[in-house]
Amino acid sequence: MSINSVPTIDQLPVVVIGAGPIGLAAAAHLIERGLEPLVLEAGPSAGAAVRDWAHVRLFSPWAEVTDPAAEKLLAPTGWVRPDGAAYPTGGDWVEQYLQPLADVLGDQVRYGVTVTGVARVGRDRIVDADREEQPFTVHLQTADGREERVTARAVIDASGTWSTPSPMGANGLPALGEKTAADRISYRVPDLEDPAVRARYAGKRIAVIGSGASAFTALASLADLAKDEGGTHAVWILRRGIGSNTYGGGEADQLPARGALGLRAKAAVEAGHASAATGFRTQAVEQEGDQLVLVAEDGRRLDPVDEVIVLTGLRPDLSFLSEVRLDLDERLQAPTALAPLIDPNVHSCGTVYPHGVGELSHPEQGVYLVGMKSYGRAPTFLAMTGYEQVRSITAALAGDQEAAERVELTLPESGVCGGAGLYDEPENAEQSGGGCCAAPAALQIGIGAPATASGGC
């Protein structure tokens, strides 16, 4: 190609947004397929979001959190995967896998660049004419405020949901007074090994809002703190009642560490280190002296607390994708074909059959949401699922449709299964189903979806 020639679409890089586990895996698969990746990371280093929860231990072992294509890329450097049966912390994951992988990718990863927009060159979302013949333009802002544009043949958005935690308000909006009380509200699992964080919560009465693995982790950590620091007590706020599935799958969970986490939260309640306020949908947070009072939609008021930890889930930032045509479920903000399989209004199963390009395609060909972002507001996601997503998508981008549609992957059962109905209704907390969570060992992605997917697992 001469200096003055314009590259064809096929000669352009595939832009990957986010240098987290799934974004870096996407880059590794692109390289394996002979395609050029360009990874754009807003943070100063790889795994920036994971570094924020470096103190938290994963409930998946090393064998399930590294990607095969990434391992091949790392092998010539002498890298050896840690003990497959051991459970890394977020910090371990970054230092022993994610950053080394990013280092191998070298200049194919750019740090300190925030994606502010994605569109077709010369086409806003309205224009149909010659749309699919145009490459993508990706608008960036650098850490020093400069604006740039990158042209791409395709865009894989693996930016995750970490930057947009959900608020405490049960209606999805901030509770009245939530923003005013921001100095005493956290949206992350506390690192109680940090002296400053430990001092913030020691001897305090702390409200923990949420019902997932993050809430379990926070409750278990605060219970340990309560054993050492008198006066420490957690108030666990649940929008539903306590039932057989409240603490997860327990011993039935095929991820033993995940099951054990729920059992630790249960032990915290039974030991008196935490008390539960059930059926409580927060509407307002009020100041009372130096403390906060949470008020429910039904008018109930809890005793004052010193701190609030809000762990009500995460949501995708779709603002920079406003000029591309996405097909998203109106509830979950996940791809429409994927949403019925992960919708907690339909089922509470933590296992989703392996899926790829078929479920993750949009009307805008060449744009894919992967990893946590592909799940929208749904709460349960495994790294293995994301690795399979990008393997399928990169195969499709390389023109290997047979590989894109084929998968052999068995995902572990959560031990929590069944139609959940309105899943946060107290009266539905006891619902449970049969053994519907088992994932098929092999199927065709996008063409072999179980017929009952919308009503089960």
Tab-separated table of C-alpha atoms in Angstrom:
chain	number	residue	atom	x	y	z
A	1	MET	CA	0.000	0.000	0.000
A	2	SER	CA	1.456	3.359	-0.983
A	3	ILE	CA	1.865	6.211	1.474
A	4	ASN	CA	-0.995	8.184	-0.044
A	5	SER	CA	-3.422	5.291	-0.460
A	6	VAL	CA	-6.514	5.038	1.705
A	7	PRO	CA	-6.863	1.743	3.590
A	8	THR	CA	-9.870	-0.414	2.792
A	9	ILE	CA	-12.267	-1.337	5.582
A	10	ASP	CA	-10.665	-4.780	5.892
A	11	GLN	CA	-7.269	-3.149	6.494
A	12	LEU	CA	-8.533	-1.102	9.426
A	13	PRO	CA	-8.127	-2.269	13.017
A	14	VAL	CA	-10.909	-3.673	15.162
A	15	VAL	CA	-11.362	-1.261	18.045
A	16	VAL	CA	-11.823	-2.936	21.418
A	17	ILE	CA	-13.139	-0.665	24.164
A	18	GLY	CA	-11.730	-1.623	27.550
A	19	ALA	CA	-8.548	-3.398	28.657
A	20	GLY	CA	-10.262	-5.626	31.189
A	21	PRO	CA	-10.402	-9.448	31.102
A	22	ILE	CA	-12.811	-9.702	28.158
A	23	GLY	CA	-11.378	-6.813	26.145
A	24	LEU	CA	-7.852	-8.210	26.364
A	25	ALA	CA	-9.146	-11.685	25.473
A	26	ALA	CA	-10.846	-10.165	22.427
A	27	ALA	CA	-7.520	-8.679	21.354
A	28	ALA	CA	-5.788	-12.048	21.768
A	29	HIS	CA	-8.430	-13.790	19.639
A	30	LEU	CA	-8.203	-11.100	16.966
A	31	ILE	CA	-4.443	-11.593	16.736
A	32	GLU	CA	-4.917	-15.364	16.552
A	33	ARG	CA	-7.259	-14.743	13.611
A	34	GLY	CA	-4.790	-12.451	11.844
A	35	LEU	CA	-6.804	-9.303	12.583
A	36	GLU	CA	-5.384	-6.124	14.083
A	37	PRO	CA	-6.787	-5.009	17.442
A	38	LEU	CA	-6.618	-1.546	18.940
A	39	VAL	CA	-7.585	-1.610	22.607
A	40	LEU	CA	-8.694	1.702	24.113
A	41	GLU	CA	-8.581	1.900	27.915
A	42	ALA	CA	-9.781	4.890	29.917
A	43	GLY	CA	-7.674	3.971	32.928
A	44	PRO	CA	-3.905	4.283	33.326
A	45	SER	CA	-3.273	0.536	33.191
A	46	ALA	CA	-4.874	-2.785	32.325
A	47	GLY	CA	-7.725	-4.059	34.466
A	48	ALA	CA	-8.468	-0.632	35.934
A	49	ALA	CA	-11.893	-1.700	37.204
A	50	VAL	CA	-10.537	-4.948	38.657
A	51	ARG	CA	-7.902	-2.965	40.520
A	52	ASP	CA	-10.715	-1.156	42.322
A	53	TRP	CA	-11.729	-4.442	43.912
A	54	ALA	CA	-8.251	-5.910	44.160
A	55	HIS	CA	-8.953	-7.027	47.751
A	56	VAL	CA	-11.922	-9.209	46.767
A	57	ARG	CA	-11.317	-12.894	46.061
A	58	LEU	CA	-12.908	-14.349	42.936
A	59	PHE	CA	-15.272	-17.290	43.329
A	60	SER	CA	-13.865	-18.814	40.128
A	61	PRO	CA	-10.457	-20.539	40.215
A	62	TRP	CA	-7.537	-19.659	37.961
A	63	ALA	CA	-8.509	-22.449	35.533
A	64	GLU	CA	-11.716	-20.552	34.733
A	65	VAL	CA	-10.469	-16.967	34.522
A	66	THR	CA	-7.763	-17.167	31.859
A	67	ASP	CA	-8.508	-17.298	28.140
A	68	PRO	CA	-6.902	-19.964	25.894
A	69	ALA	CA	-5.923	-17.527	23.114
A	70	ALA	CA	-4.445	-15.167	25.685
A	71	GLU	CA	-2.436	-18.019	27.197
A	72	LYS	CA	-0.960	-18.795	23.758
A	73	LEU	CA	0.039	-15.159	23.383
A	74	LEU	CA	1.684	-15.177	26.812
A	75	ALA	CA	3.486	-18.511	26.475
A	76	PRO	CA	6.571	-17.229	24.563
A	77	THR	CA	7.267	-14.820	27.443
A	78	GLY	CA	7.677	-17.738	29.838
A	79	TRP	CA	4.360	-17.047	31.504
A	80	VAL	CA	2.877	-19.995	33.349
A	81	ARG	CA	-0.707	-20.010	34.547
A	82	PRO	CA	-0.955	-20.127	38.342
A	83	ASP	CA	-2.359	-23.206	40.060
A	84	GLY	CA	-5.659	-23.830	38.287
A	85	ALA	CA	-7.397	-24.852	41.513
A	86	ALA	CA	-6.415	-21.701	43.439
A	87	TYR	CA	-8.709	-18.695	43.768
A	88	PRO	CA	-7.100	-15.366	42.865
A	89	THR	CA	-8.000	-12.001	44.300
A	90	GLY	CA	-8.733	-9.178	41.903
A	91	GLY	CA	-5.185	-7.966	42.557
A	92	ASP	CA	-3.750	-11.372	41.699
A	93	TRP	CA	-5.763	-11.470	38.485
A	94	VAL	CA	-4.392	-8.120	37.383
A	95	GLU	CA	-0.761	-8.589	38.353
A	96	GLN	CA	-0.344	-12.213	37.288
A	97	TYR	CA	-2.466	-12.256	34.135
A	98	LEU	CA	-4.142	-9.070	32.883
A	99	GLN	CA	-1.182	-6.685	32.996
A	100	PRO	CA	1.272	-9.238	31.543
A	101	LEU	CA	-1.204	-9.851	28.718
A	102	ALA	CA	-1.554	-6.125	28.059
A	103	ASP	CA	2.228	-5.800	28.085
A	104	VAL	CA	2.513	-8.465	25.382
A	105	LEU	CA	0.002	-6.524	23.280
A	106	GLY	CA	2.269	-3.484	23.590
A	107	ASP	CA	1.266	-0.525	21.425
A	108	GLN	CA	-1.968	-2.249	20.516
A	109	VAL	CA	-3.273	-1.037	23.880
A	110	ARG	CA	-3.685	2.705	24.511
A	111	TYR	CA	-4.256	3.964	28.053
A	112	GLY	CA	-5.845	7.159	29.289
A	113	VAL	CA	-8.267	7.439	26.367
A	114	THR	CA	-12.008	7.654	26.934
A	115	VAL	CA	-14.348	6.751	24.101
A	116	THR	CA	-16.909	9.533	23.747
A	117	GLY	CA	-18.736	8.377	20.616
A	118	VAL	CA	-19.063	5.648	18.000
A	119	ALA	CA	-20.707	6.145	14.591
A	120	ARG	CA	-20.484	5.221	10.932
A	121	VAL	CA	-18.250	7.613	9.004
A	122	GLY	CA	-20.482	10.335	7.597
A	123	ARG	CA	-23.701	8.681	8.808
A	124	ASP	CA	-25.734	9.414	11.917
A	125	ARG	CA	-28.161	6.756	13.131
A	126	ILE	CA	-30.929	8.044	10.810
A	127	VAL	CA	-29.171	7.634	7.468
A	128	ASP	CA	-29.599	4.358	5.565
A	129	ALA	CA	-27.768	5.160	2.325
A	130	ASP	CA	-24.579	3.079	1.890
A	131	ARG	CA	-24.451	2.707	5.662
A	132	GLU	CA	-22.865	-0.730	5.843
A	133	GLU	CA	-20.195	0.257	3.341
A	134	GLN	CA	-18.808	2.867	5.726
A	135	PRO	CA	-16.220	2.112	8.416
A	136	PHE	CA	-16.721	3.214	11.998
A	137	THR	CA	-15.393	6.406	13.494
A	138	VAL	CA	-14.530	6.258	17.196
A	139	HIS	CA	-14.191	9.577	18.985
A	140	LEU	CA	-11.754	9.767	21.898
A	141	GLN	CA	-10.697	12.140	24.610
A	142	THR	CA	-7.213	11.761	26.037
A	143	ALA	CA	-6.268	12.238	29.664
A	144	ASP	CA	-4.974	15.745	28.888
A	145	GLY	CA	-8.246	16.756	27.226
A	146	ARG	CA	-7.288	16.377	23.549
A	147	GLU	CA	-9.864	15.021	21.119
A	148	GLU	CA	-9.028	12.375	18.515
A	149	ARG	CA	-10.752	10.118	16.020
A	150	VAL	CA	-9.910	6.532	15.109
A	151	THR	CA	-11.322	4.695	12.101
A	152	ALA	CA	-12.234	1.021	12.580
A	153	ARG	CA	-13.624	-1.921	10.653
A	154	ALA	CA	-15.588	-3.106	13.709
A	155	VAL	CA	-16.085	-2.175	17.353
A	156	ILE	CA	-16.130	-4.597	20.296
A	157	ASP	CA	-17.358	-2.801	23.401
A	158	ALA	CA	-15.949	-4.539	26.483
A	159	SER	CA	-16.101	-1.442	28.687
A	160	GLY	CA	-18.118	-3.230	31.348
A	161	THR	CA	-20.489	-1.646	33.855
A	162	TRP	CA	-18.184	-0.827	36.760
A	163	SER	CA	-18.281	2.927	36.225
A	164	THR	CA	-22.069	3.142	36.618
A	165	PRO	CA	-23.268	1.542	39.861
A	166	SER	CA	-27.004	1.521	40.468
A	167	PRO	CA	-28.341	3.854	43.185
A	168	MET	CA	-30.091	2.853	46.404
A	169	GLY	CA	-33.525	3.983	45.232
A	170	ALA	CA	-35.760	0.972	44.591
A	171	ASN	CA	-37.162	2.634	41.454
A	172	GLY	CA	-33.720	2.774	39.831
A	173	LEU	CA	-33.312	6.491	40.530
A	174	PRO	CA	-31.296	7.975	43.401
A	175	ALA	CA	-33.264	8.078	46.633
A	176	LEU	CA	-34.230	11.521	47.860
A	177	GLY	CA	-31.217	12.820	49.749
A	178	GLU	CA	-28.858	10.187	48.356
A	179	LYS	CA	-26.667	12.687	46.539
A	180	THR	CA	-26.607	15.045	49.528
A	181	ALA	CA	-25.370	12.246	51.787
A	182	ALA	CA	-22.706	11.099	49.298
A	183	ASP	CA	-19.850	11.489	51.796
A	184	ARG	CA	-21.277	8.623	53.876
A	185	ILE	CA	-22.385	6.373	51.034
A	186	SER	CA	-20.146	3.910	49.177
A	187	TYR	CA	-21.003	1.817	46.131
A	188	ARG	CA	-18.113	-0.627	46.509
A	189	VAL	CA	-17.212	-3.568	48.734
A	190	PRO	CA	-14.996	-2.053	51.460
A	191	ASP	CA	-11.351	-3.038	51.718
A	192	LEU	CA	-11.084	-3.502	55.466
A	193	GLU	CA	-7.375	-4.247	55.203
A	194	ASP	CA	-6.888	-0.576	54.367
A	195	PRO	CA	-6.449	1.249	57.719
A	196	ALA	CA	-8.394	4.299	56.557
A	197	VAL	CA	-11.313	2.201	55.327
A	198	ARG	CA	-11.255	0.071	58.462
A	199	ALA	CA	-11.417	3.187	60.624
A	200	ARG	CA	-14.390	4.438	58.603
A	201	TYR	CA	-16.495	1.394	59.513
A	202	ALA	CA	-15.080	0.155	62.834
A	203	GLY	CA	-17.543	0.515	65.684
A	204	LYS	CA	-20.204	1.874	63.327
A	205	ARG	CA	-23.700	0.873	62.363
A	206	ILE	CA	-23.642	0.234	58.610
A	207	ALA	CA	-26.510	-0.343	56.202
A	208	VAL	CA	-25.728	-2.789	53.379
A	209	ILE	CA	-28.222	-2.605	50.514
A	210	GLY	CA	-28.224	-5.460	48.008
A	211	SER	CA	-28.774	-9.202	47.690
A	212	GLY	CA	-25.976	-10.518	45.466
A	213	ALA	CA	-22.407	-11.726	45.820
A	214	SER	CA	-21.082	-8.224	46.504
A	215	ALA	CA	-23.501	-7.796	49.409
A	216	PHE	CA	-22.503	-11.221	50.738
A	217	THR	CA	-18.850	-10.202	50.597
A	218	ALA	CA	-19.500	-6.948	52.419
A	219	LEU	CA	-21.580	-8.651	55.127
A	220	ALA	CA	-18.951	-11.325	55.696
A	221	SER	CA	-16.169	-8.717	55.910
A	222	LEU	CA	-18.129	-6.528	58.309
A	223	ALA	CA	-18.894	-9.578	60.465
A	224	ASP	CA	-15.148	-10.246	60.741
A	225	LEU	CA	-14.637	-6.596	61.671
A	226	ALA	CA	-17.373	-6.852	64.323
A	227	LYS	CA	-15.500	-9.684	66.019
A	228	ASP	CA	-12.521	-7.364	66.542
A	229	GLU	CA	-14.225	-3.992	66.925
A	230	GLY	CA	-17.106	-3.788	69.385
A	231	GLY	CA	-20.128	-1.814	68.306
A	232	THR	CA	-19.766	-2.730	64.633
A	233	HIS	CA	-23.080	-3.901	63.224
A	234	ALA	CA	-24.469	-4.330	59.723
A	235	VAL	CA	-28.095	-3.772	58.775
A	236	TRP	CA	-28.811	-5.818	55.680
A	237	ILE	CA	-31.523	-4.206	53.574
A	238	LEU	CA	-33.400	-6.523	51.224
A	239	ARG	CA	-36.186	-5.619	48.828
A	240	ARG	CA	-37.619	-9.103	49.242
A	241	GLY	CA	-38.052	-11.558	52.082
A	242	ILE	CA	-35.575	-14.158	53.292
A	243	GLY	CA	-36.170	-17.541	51.684
A	244	SER	CA	-34.358	-20.696	50.677
A	245	ASN	CA	-32.487	-18.936	47.872
A	246	THR	CA	-31.577	-15.743	49.702
A	247	TYR	CA	-28.026	-16.883	50.388
A	248	GLY	CA	-27.395	-18.359	46.964
A	249	GLY	CA	-26.842	-21.987	46.086
A	250	GLY	CA	-24.791	-22.926	49.137
A	251	GLU	CA	-23.417	-26.445	48.907
A	252	ALA	CA	-25.359	-27.031	45.657
A	253	ASP	CA	-23.337	-24.364	43.842
A	254	GLN	CA	-20.802	-25.884	41.446
A	255	LEU	CA	-18.609	-22.876	42.179
A	256	PRO	CA	-17.887	-23.828	45.796
A	257	ALA	CA	-16.387	-20.460	46.694
A	258	ARG	CA	-19.535	-18.692	45.503
A	259	GLY	CA	-21.713	-21.006	47.542
A	260	ALA	CA	-19.481	-20.558	50.593
A	261	LEU	CA	-19.744	-16.784	50.273
A	262	GLY	CA	-23.513	-16.925	50.727
A	263	LEU	CA	-23.106	-19.239	53.700
A	264	ARG	CA	-20.718	-16.742	55.318
A	265	ALA	CA	-23.343	-14.027	54.935
A	266	LYS	CA	-25.910	-16.339	56.502
A	267	ALA	CA	-23.542	-17.006	59.398
A	268	ALA	CA	-23.103	-13.264	59.922
A	269	VAL	CA	-26.853	-12.863	60.358
A	270	GLU	CA	-27.205	-15.918	62.593
A	271	ALA	CA	-24.311	-14.764	64.788
A	272	GLY	CA	-25.960	-11.383	65.314
A	273	HIS	CA	-23.293	-9.375	63.501
A	274	ALA	CA	-25.926	-8.387	60.939
A	275	SER	CA	-29.669	-7.929	61.115
A	276	ALA	CA	-32.031	-7.969	58.153
A	277	ALA	CA	-34.679	-5.466	57.106
A	278	THR	CA	-36.812	-7.294	54.529
A	279	GLY	CA	-39.274	-6.036	51.968
A	280	PHE	CA	-37.635	-2.633	52.297
A	281	ARG	CA	-37.615	-0.483	49.162
A	282	THR	CA	-35.622	2.643	49.874
A	283	GLN	CA	-37.252	5.911	48.872
A	284	ALA	CA	-35.307	8.506	50.866
A	285	VAL	CA	-32.259	8.999	53.043
A	286	GLU	CA	-32.559	11.685	55.706
A	287	GLN	CA	-29.988	13.368	57.899
A	288	GLU	CA	-30.457	12.940	61.641
A	289	GLY	CA	-27.608	14.647	63.433
A	290	ASP	CA	-24.427	12.896	62.325
A	291	GLN	CA	-26.333	9.838	61.144
A	292	LEU	CA	-28.590	8.797	58.281
A	293	VAL	CA	-32.116	7.422	58.389
A	294	LEU	CA	-33.377	5.291	55.511
A	295	VAL	CA	-37.060	5.590	54.650
A	296	ALA	CA	-38.971	2.988	52.644
A	297	GLU	CA	-41.703	3.503	50.078
A	298	ASP	CA	-44.240	2.226	52.614
A	299	GLY	CA	-43.156	4.831	55.171
A	300	ARG	CA	-41.056	2.552	57.373
A	301	ARG	CA	-38.026	4.228	58.916
A	302	LEU	CA	-34.965	2.307	60.040
A	303	ASP	CA	-32.936	3.166	63.097
A	304	PRO	CA	-30.141	5.627	62.251
A	305	VAL	CA	-26.938	4.337	60.659
A	306	ASP	CA	-23.483	5.868	60.354
A	307	GLU	CA	-22.631	4.616	56.874
A	308	VAL	CA	-24.401	3.093	53.874
A	309	ILE	CA	-22.912	0.597	51.415
A	310	VAL	CA	-25.035	0.382	48.256
A	311	LEU	CA	-24.510	-2.828	46.267
A	312	THR	CA	-27.633	-2.879	44.125
A	313	GLY	CA	-25.976	-3.821	40.867
A	314	LEU	CA	-24.406	-2.058	37.924
A	315	ARG	CA	-25.720	-0.745	34.625
A	316	PRO	CA	-24.213	-0.121	31.169
A	317	ASP	CA	-23.195	3.307	29.926
A	318	LEU	CA	-24.795	3.516	26.479
A	319	SER	CA	-24.320	7.257	26.012
A	320	PHE	CA	-21.408	7.004	23.569
A	321	LEU	CA	-23.295	4.494	21.409
A	322	SER	CA	-26.214	6.794	20.628
A	323	GLU	CA	-25.386	7.029	16.883
A	324	VAL	CA	-25.263	3.296	16.182
A	325	ARG	CA	-28.281	1.052	15.856
A	326	LEU	CA	-28.528	-1.366	18.750
A	327	ASP	CA	-31.225	-3.942	19.440
A	328	LEU	CA	-31.513	-3.907	23.221
A	329	ASP	CA	-34.092	-5.340	25.574
A	330	GLU	CA	-36.239	-2.596	27.063
A	331	ARG	CA	-35.746	-3.918	30.594
A	332	LEU	CA	-32.214	-5.214	30.901
A	333	GLN	CA	-30.510	-3.103	28.214
A	334	ALA	CA	-28.927	-6.344	27.007
A	335	PRO	CA	-29.064	-7.627	23.413
A	336	THR	CA	-32.626	-8.717	22.712
A	337	ALA	CA	-31.727	-12.293	21.788
A	338	LEU	CA	-29.733	-12.743	24.994
A	339	ALA	CA	-32.064	-11.002	27.437
A	340	PRO	CA	-34.625	-13.811	27.965
A	341	LEU	CA	-31.842	-16.132	29.101
A	342	ILE	CA	-30.600	-13.809	31.853
A	343	ASP	CA	-33.741	-11.878	32.855
A	344	PRO	CA	-34.263	-12.176	36.639
A	345	ASN	CA	-37.957	-11.421	36.117
A	346	VAL	CA	-38.194	-14.748	34.285
A	347	HIS	CA	-35.762	-16.952	36.198
A	348	SER	CA	-33.153	-16.791	38.904
A	349	CYS	CA	-30.731	-19.234	37.358
A	350	GLY	CA	-27.078	-18.309	37.472
A	351	THR	CA	-26.184	-20.486	34.470
A	352	VAL	CA	-26.721	-19.311	30.894
A	353	TYR	CA	-26.013	-21.564	27.942
A	354	PRO	CA	-22.913	-20.540	25.940
A	355	HIS	CA	-23.686	-17.873	23.374
A	356	GLY	CA	-21.874	-15.798	20.811
A	357	VAL	CA	-22.211	-13.789	17.642
A	358	GLY	CA	-25.792	-14.889	16.942
A	359	GLU	CA	-27.133	-13.525	20.205
A	360	LEU	CA	-24.796	-10.533	20.333
A	361	SER	CA	-25.344	-9.103	16.844
A	362	HIS	CA	-27.227	-5.853	16.300
A	363	PRO	CA	-28.892	-4.137	13.344
A	364	GLU	CA	-25.618	-2.174	13.120
A	365	GLN	CA	-23.369	-4.872	11.710
A	366	GLY	CA	-19.881	-4.843	13.184
A	367	VAL	CA	-20.786	-3.508	16.641
A	368	TYR	CA	-20.784	-5.911	19.585
A	369	LEU	CA	-21.345	-5.476	23.316
A	370	VAL	CA	-19.467	-8.196	25.199
A	371	GLY	CA	-18.584	-9.170	28.747
A	372	MET	CA	-20.490	-7.601	31.617
A	373	LYS	CA	-21.843	-4.926	29.296
A	374	SER	CA	-23.595	-7.559	27.195
A	375	TYR	CA	-25.620	-8.532	30.272
A	376	GLY	CA	-26.930	-4.989	30.701
A	377	ARG	CA	-28.419	-4.830	34.197
A	378	ALA	CA	-28.485	-8.582	34.782
A	379	PRO	CA	-26.382	-9.524	37.806
A	380	THR	CA	-24.600	-12.825	37.127
A	381	PHE	CA	-21.669	-13.148	34.728
A	382	LEU	CA	-18.709	-15.510	34.445
A	383	ALA	CA	-15.399	-14.757	32.742
A	384	MET	CA	-15.672	-18.007	30.801
A	385	THR	CA	-18.874	-16.713	29.222
A	386	GLY	CA	-17.113	-13.567	28.030
A	387	TYR	CA	-14.172	-15.505	26.643
A	388	GLU	CA	-16.553	-17.641	24.610
A	389	GLN	CA	-18.385	-14.533	23.385
A	390	VAL	CA	-15.251	-12.964	21.940
A	391	ARG	CA	-14.007	-16.235	20.484
A	392	SER	CA	-17.233	-16.515	18.513
A	393	ILE	CA	-17.308	-12.855	17.458
A	394	THR	CA	-13.706	-12.783	16.273
A	395	ALA	CA	-14.287	-15.964	14.278
A	396	ALA	CA	-17.219	-14.250	12.567
A	397	LEU	CA	-15.147	-11.131	11.851
A	398	ALA	CA	-12.523	-13.368	10.246
A	399	GLY	CA	-15.185	-14.957	8.040
A	400	ASP	CA	-15.161	-18.350	9.778
A	401	GLN	CA	-18.900	-18.705	10.337
A	402	GLU	CA	-18.693	-22.405	11.175
A	403	ALA	CA	-16.359	-21.691	14.096
A	404	ALA	CA	-18.457	-18.712	15.132
A	405	GLU	CA	-21.530	-20.908	15.509
A	406	ARG	CA	-19.806	-23.860	17.188
A	407	VAL	CA	-19.020	-24.098	20.871
A	408	GLU	CA	-18.134	-26.701	23.439
A	409	LEU	CA	-18.304	-25.194	26.880
A	410	THR	CA	-19.850	-26.389	30.118
A	411	LEU	CA	-20.646	-23.719	32.671
A	412	PRO	CA	-21.012	-24.474	36.394
A	413	GLU	CA	-24.473	-24.476	37.947
A	414	SER	CA	-25.329	-21.792	40.481
A	415	GLY	CA	-27.513	-23.996	42.640
A	416	VAL	CA	-30.114	-21.218	42.468
A	417	CYS	CA	-32.735	-21.936	39.873
A	418	GLY	CA	-36.351	-21.566	38.920
A	419	GLY	CA	-38.915	-19.071	37.775
A	420	ALA	CA	-38.649	-16.093	40.081
A	421	GLY	CA	-41.587	-14.032	38.866
A	422	LEU	CA	-41.338	-10.550	40.319
A	423	TYR	CA	-38.093	-11.538	41.890
A	424	ASP	CA	-37.930	-8.915	44.612
A	425	GLU	CA	-41.440	-9.548	45.945
A	426	PRO	CA	-41.203	-10.948	49.512
A	427	GLU	CA	-43.931	-13.498	48.822
A	428	ASN	CA	-41.898	-14.956	45.962
A	429	ALA	CA	-38.680	-15.382	47.903
A	430	GLU	CA	-39.324	-19.069	48.527
A	431	GLN	CA	-39.889	-20.004	44.904
A	432	SER	CA	-37.502	-22.505	43.478
A	433	GLY	CA	-37.415	-24.734	40.461
A	434	GLY	CA	-36.076	-28.085	39.468
A	435	GLY	CA	-32.707	-28.898	38.071
A	436	CYS	CA	-33.074	-26.709	35.002
A	437	CYS	CA	-29.741	-24.975	35.313
A	438	ALA	CA	-27.578	-27.583	33.650
A	439	ALA	CA	-25.841	-26.168	30.587
A	440	PRO	CA	-25.548	-28.407	27.522
A	441	ALA	CA	-22.047	-29.689	26.949
A	442	ALA	CA	-22.134	-28.813	23.261
A	443	LEU	CA	-24.459	-26.833	20.994
A	444	GLN	CA	-24.450	-24.486	18.054
A	445	ILE	CA	-24.222	-20.855	19.115
A	446	GLY	CA	-27.120	-18.830	17.790
A	447	ILE	CA	-28.886	-21.776	16.152
A	448	GLY	CA	-29.200	-24.289	18.965
A	449	ALA	CA	-30.832	-22.280	21.721
A	450	PRO	CA	-33.033	-24.354	24.011
A	451	ALA	CA	-36.677	-24.001	23.047
A	452	THR	CA	-37.652	-23.189	26.630
A	453	ALA	CA	-35.005	-20.516	27.079
A	454	SER	CA	-37.468	-17.727	27.813
A	455	GLY	CA	-39.056	-19.605	30.674
A	456	GLY	CA	-36.219	-21.514	32.226
A	457	CYS	CA	-32.486	-22.003	32.197
